[in-house]
PDB file of C-alpha atoms in Angstrom:
ATOM      1  CA  LEU Z   1     -10.412   1.783   2.258  1.00 61.00           C
ATOM      2  CA  LYS Z   2     -12.517  -1.192   2.046  1.00 71.00           C
ATOM      3  CA  LYS Z   3      -9.302  -3.479   1.023  1.00 80.00           C
ATOM      4  CA  PRO Z   4      -6.385  -2.394   2.775  1.00 77.00           C
ATOM      5  CA  ARG Z   5      -4.262  -5.168   1.377  1.00 85.00           C
ATOM      6  CA  PHE Z   6      -5.136  -3.961  -2.045  1.00 89.00           C
ATOM      7  CA  ALA Z   7      -4.686  -0.400  -1.194  1.00 89.00           C
ATOM      8  CA  GLN Z   8      -1.152  -1.148   0.035  1.00 93.00           C
ATOM      9  CA  GLU Z   9      -0.321  -3.315  -2.939  1.00 94.00           C
ATOM     10  CA  TYR Z  10      -1.481  -0.570  -5.122  1.00 92.00           C
ATOM     11  CA  LEU Z  11       0.619   1.749  -3.651  1.00 94.00           C
ATOM     12  CA  LEU Z  12       3.843  -0.502  -3.738  1.00 95.00           C
ATOM     13  CA  ALA Z  13       3.217  -0.946  -7.381  1.00 95.00           C
ATOM     14  CA  LEU Z  14       3.046   2.728  -8.144  1.00 95.00           C
ATOM     15  CA  VAL Z  15       6.600   3.253  -6.513  1.00 95.00           C
ATOM     16  CA  ASP Z  16       8.469   0.304  -7.784  1.00 94.00           C
ATOM     17  CA  PRO Z  17      11.647   1.305  -8.188  1.00 91.00           C
ATOM     18  CA  ASP Z  18      12.359  -1.935 -10.890  1.00 93.00           C
ATOM     19  CA  ASP Z  19       9.396   0.367 -12.724  1.00 93.00           C
ATOM     20  CA  GLU Z  20      10.497   3.145 -15.677  1.00 93.00           C
ATOM     21  CA  ASP Z  21       7.558   4.739 -14.752  1.00 93.00           C
ATOM     22  CA  ALA Z  22       7.262   4.447 -11.054  1.00 94.00           C
ATOM     23  CA  LEU Z  23       5.771   7.649  -9.120  1.00 95.00           C
ATOM     24  CA  GLY Z  24       7.242   9.078  -6.489  1.00 94.00           C
ATOM     25  CA  ILE Z  25       5.873   8.512  -2.895  1.00 95.00           C
ATOM     26  CA  GLU Z  26       3.779  11.995  -2.610  1.00 96.00           C
ATOM     27  CA  ASP Z  27       2.551  11.430  -6.230  1.00 96.00           C
ATOM     28  CA  ALA Z  28       1.244   8.088  -5.556  1.00 95.00           C
ATOM     29  CA  LEU Z  29      -0.277   8.820  -2.649  1.00 96.00           C
ATOM     30  CA  ARG Z  30      -1.927  11.941  -4.169  1.00 96.00           C
ATOM     31  CA  LEU Z  31      -3.297   9.487  -6.830  1.00 94.00           C
ATOM     32  CA  ALA Z  32      -4.740   6.730  -4.126  1.00 93.00           C
ATOM     33  CA  ILE Z  33      -6.182   9.665  -1.905  1.00 94.00           C
ATOM     34  CA  SER Z  34      -8.079  11.154  -4.770  1.00 92.00           C
ATOM     35  CA  LYS Z  35      -9.437   7.855  -5.572  1.00 90.00           C
ATOM     36  CA  MET Z  36     -10.838   7.530  -2.186  1.00 89.00           C
ATOM     37  CA  GLY Z  37     -12.119  10.900  -1.986  1.00 92.00           C
ATOM     38  CA  THR Z  38     -10.677  13.739   0.078  1.00 94.00           C
ATOM     39  CA  THR Z  39     -13.460  13.919   2.576  1.00 95.00           C
ATOM     40  CA  ASP Z  40     -13.145  10.108   3.487  1.00 92.00           C
ATOM     41  CA  PHE Z  41      -9.274  10.087   3.654  1.00 94.00           C
ATOM     42  CA  ALA Z  42      -9.290  13.360   5.739  1.00 96.00           C
ATOM     43  CA  LYS Z  43     -11.833  11.524   8.481  1.00 95.00           C
ATOM     44  CA  LEU Z  44      -9.870   8.307   8.059  1.00 92.00           C
ATOM     45  CA  VAL Z  45      -6.149  10.336   9.309  1.00 95.00           C
ATOM     46  CA  ALA Z  46      -7.749  12.868  11.224  1.00 95.00           C
ATOM     47  CA  GLU Z  47      -6.911  15.626   9.212  1.00 96.00           C
ATOM     48  CA  ASP Z  48      -8.554  19.106   8.327  1.00 96.00           C
ATOM     49  CA  LYS Z  49      -9.980  18.504   4.510  1.00 97.00           C
ATOM     50  CA  ALA Z  50      -8.417  21.465   3.671  1.00 97.00           C
ATOM     51  CA  ASN Z  51      -4.675  20.260   4.265  1.00 97.00           C
ATOM     52  CA  VAL Z  52      -5.256  17.356   2.734  1.00 97.00           C
ATOM     53  CA  ASP Z  53      -6.764  19.280  -0.578  1.00 97.00           C
ATOM     54  CA  LYS Z  54      -3.458  21.389  -0.463  1.00 97.00           C
ATOM     55  CA  PHE Z  55      -1.227  18.117  -0.647  1.00 97.00           C
ATOM     56  CA  LEU Z  56      -3.325  17.081  -3.262  1.00 97.00           C
ATOM     57  CA  LYS Z  57      -2.811  20.329  -5.251  1.00 96.00           C
ATOM     58  CA  GLY Z  58       0.866  20.101  -4.509  1.00 94.00           C
ATOM     59  CA  ASN Z  59       0.450  23.259  -2.482  1.00 96.00           C
ATOM     60  CA  ARG Z  60       1.601  21.213   0.584  1.00 94.00           C
ATOM     61  CA  VAL Z  61       5.142  19.241   1.314  1.00 93.00           C
ATOM     62  CA  LEU Z  62       4.133  16.739   4.323  1.00 95.00           C
ATOM     63  CA  LYS Z  63       6.898  16.506   7.209  1.00 94.00           C
ATOM     64  CA  GLU Z  64       7.988  12.513   7.457  1.00 94.00           C
ATOM     65  CA  GLU Z  65       5.799  12.501  10.649  1.00 95.00           C
ATOM     66  CA  THR Z  66       2.687  13.402   8.074  1.00 96.00           C
ATOM     67  CA  LEU Z  67       3.463  11.412   5.588  1.00 96.00           C
ATOM     68  CA  ASN Z  68       3.484   8.433   7.940  1.00 96.00           C
ATOM     69  CA  ARG Z  69       0.248   9.008   9.302  1.00 97.00           C
ATOM     70  CA  TYR Z  70      -1.039   9.426   5.687  1.00 96.00           C
ATOM     71  CA  LEU Z  71       0.289   6.038   4.832  1.00 96.00           C
ATOM     72  CA  ARG Z  72      -0.893   4.053   8.133  1.00 95.00           C
ATOM     73  CA  PRO Z  73      -4.031   2.869   6.581  1.00 93.00           C
ATOM     74  CA  PHE Z  74      -2.265   1.638   3.941  1.00 93.00           C
ATOM     75  CA  GLY Z  75       0.055  -0.438   6.192  1.00 94.00           C
ATOM     76  CA  LEU Z  76       2.932   1.542   5.047  1.00 96.00           C
ATOM     77  CA  ARG Z  77       5.661   4.037   6.180  1.00 95.00           C
ATOM     78  CA  VAL Z  78       8.692   5.803   5.143  1.00 94.00           C
ATOM     79  CA  ARG Z  79      11.706   6.083   6.837  1.00 88.00           C
ATOM     80  CA  LYS Z  80      14.984   7.871   6.407  1.00 84.00           C
ATOM     81  CA  GLU Z  81      18.083   5.948   6.528  1.00 80.00           C
ATOM     82  CA  LEU Z  82      21.931   6.954   6.464  1.00 80.00           C
ATOM     83  CA  GLU Z  83      24.417   4.791   4.939  1.00 84.00           C
ATOM     84  CA  LYS Z  84      27.908   4.605   4.583  1.00 87.00           C
ATOM     85  CA  ILE Z  85      29.359   5.156   0.600  1.00 88.00           C
ATOM     86  CA  VAL Z  86      31.561   2.424  -0.200  1.00 86.00           C
ATOM     87  CA  ALA Z  87      34.783   4.603  -2.371  1.00 77.00           C
TER      88      ALA Z  87
END
């Protein structure tokens, strides 16, 4: 992750809601991790490489806490928000 600002903008562009071809957050993260390399990313987030591999293959769904740990090197996070529906 030599250029964190570039990586952050890259991820944000991949999930841009105004883009009809936008990816979901986890799919965008999978793409970014695969470009970085599994071993380097696993070290960066202090995660077992096998767990990162499972996530990349779609065999692991991340809890919000883990997703945020994976997004932290990019200067990003997710958060749940409850909104009132206007009827």
